[in-house]
Amino acid sequence: MINKVVSNVKVAIQDIKDGDTLMLGGFGLCGIPENCIAALVEKGVMKLTCISNNAGVDDFGIGLMLQKRQVKKMISSYVGENAEFERQLLSGELEVDLIPQGTLATRCMAAGYGMPAIFTPAGVGTEVAEGKEVRNFNGKDYLMEYAFNADFAIVKAWKGDTAGNLIYRSTSRNFNPVMAMAGKVTIAEVEILVEVGELDPDHIHTPGVYVHRIFQGSNYEKRIEQKTLSVKS
Amino acid sequence: MINKVVSNVKVAIQDIKDGDTLMLGGFGLCGIPENCIAALVEKGVMKLTCISNNAGVDDFGIGLMLQKRQVKKMISSYVGENAEFERQLLSGELEVDLIPQGTLATRCMAAGYGMPAIFTPAGVGTEVAEGKEVRNFNGKDYLMEYAFNADFAIVKAWKGDTAGNLIYRSTSRNFNPVMAMAGKVTIAEVEILVEVGELDPDHIHTPGVYVHRIFQGSNYEKRIEQKTLSVKS
Amino acid sequence: MLDKNGIAKRIAKEIKDGYYVNLGIGIPTLVANYIPSGINIVLQSENGLLGMGPFPYDGEEDADLINAGKQTITTVPGSSIFDSAMSFGMIRSQKIDLTILGAMEVSENGDIANWKIPGKMVKGMGGAMDLVASAKNIIVAMQHINKAGESKLLPSCTLPLTGVRCIKKVVTELAVLDILPGGGFKLIERAPGVSVDFIRASTLGKLFSENSVPEMNLD
Amino acid sequence: MLDKNGIAKRIAKEIKDGYYVNLGIGIPTLVANYIPSGINIVLQSENGLLGMGPFPYDGEEDADLINAGKQTITTVPGSSIFDSAMSFGMIRSQKIDLTILGAMEVSENGDIANWKIPGKMVKGMGGAMDLVASAKNIIVAMQHINKAGESKLLPSCTLPLTGVRCIKKVVTELAVLDILPGGGFKLIERAPGVSVDFIRASTLGKLFSENSVPEMNLD
């Protein structure tokens, strides 16, 4: 087996530079690569294009990178819950490309599956379709959408082994597996790093071939965005 | 949860009729739906189009259906190891569409993912490309290939629950998950059928939404095609 | 006139045994509380879950288990987890029988707008564009009239579209309306105590109705 | 002149530490026996496995665990299982560093034919067309001369193609040859005791060689 372990988050992100395109896993604040985001903020790398379903909240997740004006462009499907984001967008400091969530996921998958483009009905007849090729199959219109091209994919998994195999926990899986497949370089942070042989081959979500660097993360806050509860009756 | 259990294999395949298109999971004889194949042979349904990576061997797997001349057309990537197959092909009794294995898998996936067509470089410049649209992306040529349209997908899993969730074992997974997603009606036979709640939601390979009927199979032979051994030194 | 829970209660009657259902944020989420007993359905959450259960009890919430509205939730026995690509794969391949979502505007030919107010609101479409472009059966749950007192059922949408000719049914605080294949809102039911004339006055798009329109049965 | 194991042994020297490798049926399978020590690689089998190990001992074979040649195999620690769509996804997206496969014919511009003899053999292409259309680095392992005594290294293939302009290197019982970007076989190494003239006489396609061509080192 090929060992993908790097000693820490600084080493993992050391060659990310100004102007790079990054994919960042997670849905809302669930399953985001907290350690890598913190290190990117500390490193102060600028003019990034970030492909991520959401943009975090003001003081957590990608919101921390927005506060330091590190992001030139966001490619996302939903960017609510973030006042600083809205300010930068309305002032023109931040470029934003809003695309349907399924299109976002499928353009990641297309990259990982070596498919240069895919067809989706999402956005036909809307402003999302502007400038895009529309094609009819079996009486229904589809947009042709291109695979993403990202310098780095940064994902968070629950468990990983030294060969880069990853297992996600519950709905923190979300975009992480499709982004892990899609980066030119894929960096994985995990809550629990184990030796090869400790994970069941049948239950690996992301095979290690897709992962270039893996490290054991620390101090996960795992902030909850909307704590909603049932009341015991 | 929605209960997908049918009492036995006869009920599971009862509405498969002459002329239908079937997807059949498995790679070689590994992970094939043995119970359903036996029941299709007994039922004697004819003029089938079968989408399956292989065509079994003379006396097992889809080979049993070939012996009874139930198959009008095979869509496969590799059909060696089957003399009766070759005889029917050379005599013109059997239509055969040979397509690259990755194209076969991806055309199944396309159906399950609601993508009407995909692009693949496999077969560009070969007779596989005849009559197909070629499109260049980033300097490389790709063929446009269409999603499959199958009346029934018939798959074999290791474990399943009453809601139709499936878990495959080792390399018997192969085409089963992508075909399970792709059938208008998907029939799953499993070695072990359990109640809902007994499978870990994080480790389900095929979510039950894709499965219309599930039953507990029996008497699995699981024949080995090429028994290759290491000698203890 | 119905409150939000009344709208949710009425929509719940559209859900049939064996349905896989995707519920949007807002009123649609409330529908889960009114599923008739004896009806087995499965809730899909497009962030990657089939088999969404109720909110957790205090202390049992799990940051790794949320729905598409980022709310803490639970799972029911038989649930399954998958990634975002598979989630929208099953949406596009029409494995979800019913989608219920909110809207800012619906037009008489079934167009919907619910993701953007130019110059004012730019939250994004999330999964709504995929859902409305793919689902076989889409019901909109919304107020008939917006806060400025204007009808949200229009001849054509004024806001940027989420999808075209995709909405089949609208349930509001005033009425249940089908979108006719040839265009126009067909008044199916009135909310208790609401007159056809009031509904007509509140609907800017073309409205068709029979002479007698029944009141909703919410039991 | 090399036997099959000799060809496999020579090809094994092309494998670098950290490679993910796909081995075809026949001679390529033998390459696994000659991986230099200290080199960590991972074998991919396109039926859905990364981390293929040796054949099992008698009594330990598992019908559910086979390779793309349908042979019973084992896994190594750190292996992973996936479905056929993901398997070819990682092949198409060039995550596999090296593909080694057999051929019936290779042309001087890197075309390969290995799946069909019209009127005689119709086994099918399996995964070969996907592999040759996608892989960054493809080595062909084959006999230089077929059973009828004809060269298999040709100006252009006579059999139906598997892929075009995709082969980078050919290793035979006689020689190691690179395919030049502009076309033609470049003789890189001779098998022990085999002369350049003999190789030239055995190669129908354009052959280039330096004045002095080294013998292979098989240690």
Short mmCIF file of C-alpha atoms in Angstrom, two decimals, chain D residues 31-198:
data_model
loop_
_atom_site.label_atom_id
_atom_site.label_comp_id
_atom_site.label_asym_id
_atom_site.label_seq_id
_atom_site.Cartn_x
_atom_site.Cartn_y
_atom_site.Cartn_z
CA VAL D 31 4.23 -8.95 -13.69
CA ALA D 32 2.88 -8.96 -10.13
CA ASN D 33 5.39 -11.72 -9.28
CA TYR D 34 8.40 -9.52 -10.09
CA ILE D 35 7.72 -6.19 -8.38
CA PRO D 36 11.09 -5.08 -6.98
CA SER D 37 11.32 -5.13 -3.22
CA GLY D 38 11.03 -1.77 -1.53
CA ILE D 39 8.53 -0.62 -4.15
CA ASN D 40 5.01 -0.02 -2.88
CA ILE D 41 2.34 -0.27 -5.53
CA VAL D 42 -1.36 -0.98 -5.61
CA LEU D 43 -2.96 -3.28 -8.16
CA GLN D 44 -6.35 -2.28 -9.52
CA SER D 45 -8.71 -4.86 -10.90
CA GLU D 46 -11.39 -3.22 -13.02
CA ASN D 47 -14.19 -5.43 -11.71
CA GLY D 48 -14.00 -3.27 -8.60
CA LEU D 49 -10.93 -3.68 -6.40
CA LEU D 50 -7.89 -1.67 -5.40
CA GLY D 51 -5.30 -3.68 -3.51
CA MET D 52 -5.29 -7.06 -5.20
CA GLY D 53 -3.16 -9.66 -3.46
CA PRO D 54 -1.86 -13.07 -4.53
CA PHE D 55 -3.98 -16.12 -5.30
CA PRO D 56 -5.49 -17.74 -2.20
CA TYR D 57 -4.26 -20.97 -0.66
CA ASP D 58 -6.33 -24.05 -1.33
CA GLY D 59 -9.50 -23.99 0.74
CA GLU D 60 -9.31 -20.24 1.27
CA GLU D 61 -10.74 -19.23 -2.11
CA ASP D 62 -13.86 -17.05 -2.02
CA ALA D 63 -16.34 -17.07 -4.92
CA ASP D 64 -17.15 -13.42 -4.14
CA LEU D 65 -13.54 -12.31 -4.54
CA ILE D 66 -12.19 -12.48 -8.08
CA ASN D 67 -10.13 -10.35 -10.43
CA ALA D 68 -11.00 -9.12 -13.90
CA GLY D 69 -9.74 -12.44 -15.30
CA LYS D 70 -12.34 -14.20 -13.10
CA GLN D 71 -9.52 -15.77 -11.07
CA THR D 72 -9.85 -16.28 -7.35
CA ILE D 73 -7.61 -13.78 -5.55
CA THR D 74 -7.02 -12.19 -2.17
CA THR D 75 -6.84 -8.62 -0.96
CA VAL D 76 -4.00 -6.84 0.82
CA PRO D 77 -4.48 -4.66 3.93
CA GLY D 78 -5.76 -1.25 2.83
CA SER D 79 -7.76 -2.58 -0.10
CA SER D 80 -11.09 -1.13 -1.16
CA ILE D 81 -14.07 -2.44 -3.11
CA PHE D 82 -16.24 -0.34 -5.42
CA ASP D 83 -18.75 -0.76 -8.21
CA SER D 84 -18.01 -0.96 -11.92
CA ALA D 85 -18.99 2.66 -12.58
CA MET D 86 -16.53 4.00 -10.03
CA SER D 87 -13.89 1.56 -11.27
CA PHE D 88 -14.02 2.94 -14.78
CA GLY D 89 -14.49 6.42 -13.37
CA MET D 90 -11.05 6.21 -11.78
CA ILE D 91 -9.66 4.74 -14.99
CA ARG D 92 -11.10 7.53 -17.14
CA SER D 93 -9.95 10.23 -14.71
CA GLN D 94 -6.41 8.86 -14.97
CA LYS D 95 -5.93 7.82 -11.37
CA ILE D 96 -4.26 4.63 -12.61
CA ASP D 97 -0.60 5.38 -13.33
CA LEU D 98 0.21 2.41 -15.52
CA THR D 99 -1.75 -0.09 -17.57
CA ILE D 100 -0.12 -3.26 -18.84
CA LEU D 101 -2.01 -5.35 -21.35
CA GLY D 102 -1.62 -7.92 -24.08
CA ALA D 103 -2.20 -7.33 -27.80
CA MET D 104 -2.64 -9.14 -31.07
CA GLU D 105 -1.18 -6.24 -33.04
CA VAL D 106 0.45 -2.89 -32.33
CA SER D 107 1.05 -0.32 -35.04
CA GLU D 108 3.97 2.07 -35.38
CA ASN D 109 1.77 5.01 -34.42
CA GLY D 110 0.63 3.33 -31.20
CA ASP D 111 -2.67 1.82 -32.29
CA ILE D 112 -3.58 -1.47 -30.65
CA ALA D 113 -5.83 -4.38 -31.68
CA ASN D 114 -6.67 -7.06 -29.13
CA TRP D 115 -10.37 -7.77 -29.00
CA LYS D 116 -11.67 -9.32 -32.18
CA ILE D 117 -10.71 -11.45 -35.18
CA PRO D 118 -13.54 -10.98 -37.68
CA GLY D 119 -15.27 -14.27 -38.44
CA LYS D 120 -13.14 -16.20 -35.96
CA MET D 121 -13.12 -14.78 -32.48
CA VAL D 122 -15.71 -12.59 -30.81
CA LYS D 123 -14.95 -12.54 -27.13
CA GLY D 124 -15.33 -8.80 -26.75
CA MET D 125 -13.20 -5.93 -25.53
CA GLY D 126 -14.01 -6.14 -21.82
CA GLY D 127 -12.37 -3.15 -20.18
CA ALA D 128 -9.54 -2.82 -22.68
CA MET D 129 -11.06 0.00 -24.75
CA ASP D 130 -11.68 2.09 -21.65
CA LEU D 131 -8.18 1.44 -20.36
CA VAL D 132 -6.33 2.30 -23.56
CA ALA D 133 -8.47 5.37 -24.21
CA SER D 134 -7.80 6.76 -20.75
CA ALA D 135 -4.50 5.62 -19.28
CA LYS D 136 -1.55 8.00 -19.19
CA ASN D 137 0.98 5.24 -19.58
CA ILE D 138 0.30 1.99 -21.38
CA ILE D 139 2.76 -0.84 -21.91
CA VAL D 140 1.96 -3.78 -24.16
CA ALA D 141 3.29 -7.20 -23.20
CA MET D 142 3.17 -9.63 -26.11
CA GLN D 143 5.02 -11.98 -28.43
CA HIS D 144 6.87 -10.20 -31.21
CA ILE D 145 5.81 -12.86 -33.71
CA ASN D 146 2.46 -14.65 -33.88
CA LYS D 147 1.94 -18.39 -34.22
CA ALA D 148 1.86 -18.10 -38.02
CA GLY D 149 5.34 -16.54 -37.90
CA GLU D 150 4.13 -13.01 -38.73
CA SER D 151 5.25 -9.82 -37.06
CA LYS D 152 2.76 -8.29 -34.63
CA LEU D 153 4.49 -4.89 -34.82
CA LEU D 154 3.00 -3.40 -37.95
CA PRO D 155 2.85 -0.23 -40.03
CA SER D 156 -0.86 -0.26 -39.30
CA CYS D 157 -3.14 -2.77 -37.60
CA THR D 158 -5.09 -5.18 -39.79
CA LEU D 159 -7.52 -6.26 -37.05
CA PRO D 160 -10.31 -4.10 -35.60
CA LEU D 161 -8.76 -1.52 -33.31
CA THR D 162 -9.06 -1.37 -29.56
CA GLY D 163 -7.61 2.14 -29.39
CA VAL D 164 -5.69 4.65 -31.45
CA ARG D 165 -2.32 6.34 -30.78
CA CYS D 166 -2.34 5.16 -27.18
CA ILE D 167 0.53 2.68 -26.70
CA LYS D 168 3.78 4.13 -25.36
CA LYS D 169 5.95 1.03 -25.00
CA VAL D 170 6.04 -2.61 -26.15
CA VAL D 171 7.95 -5.40 -24.43
CA THR D 172 8.29 -8.70 -26.34
CA GLU D 173 10.39 -11.84 -26.12
CA LEU D 174 12.91 -10.02 -28.35
CA ALA D 175 13.00 -6.39 -27.35
CA VAL D 176 11.83 -3.29 -25.54
CA LEU D 177 10.51 -0.70 -27.97
CA ASP D 178 9.12 2.78 -27.46
CA ILE D 179 6.55 4.23 -29.81
CA LEU D 180 7.88 7.57 -31.03
CA PRO D 181 5.52 10.55 -30.84
CA GLY D 182 5.93 11.06 -34.60
CA GLY D 183 5.39 7.35 -35.32
CA GLY D 184 7.71 4.36 -35.50
CA PHE D 185 9.16 1.81 -33.08
CA LYS D 186 12.34 2.92 -31.34
CA LEU D 187 14.43 -0.07 -30.26
CA ILE D 188 15.50 0.56 -26.68
CA GLU D 189 16.82 -2.82 -25.49
CA ARG D 190 17.52 -6.26 -26.95
CA ALA D 191 16.67 -9.52 -25.18
CA PRO D 192 19.83 -11.37 -24.13
CA GLY D 193 21.48 -12.91 -27.18
CA VAL D 194 19.09 -11.38 -29.72
CA SER D 195 20.63 -9.27 -32.51
CA VAL D 196 19.35 -5.95 -33.81
CA ASP D 197 19.14 -7.51 -37.25
CA PHE D 198 16.89 -10.29 -35.98
#
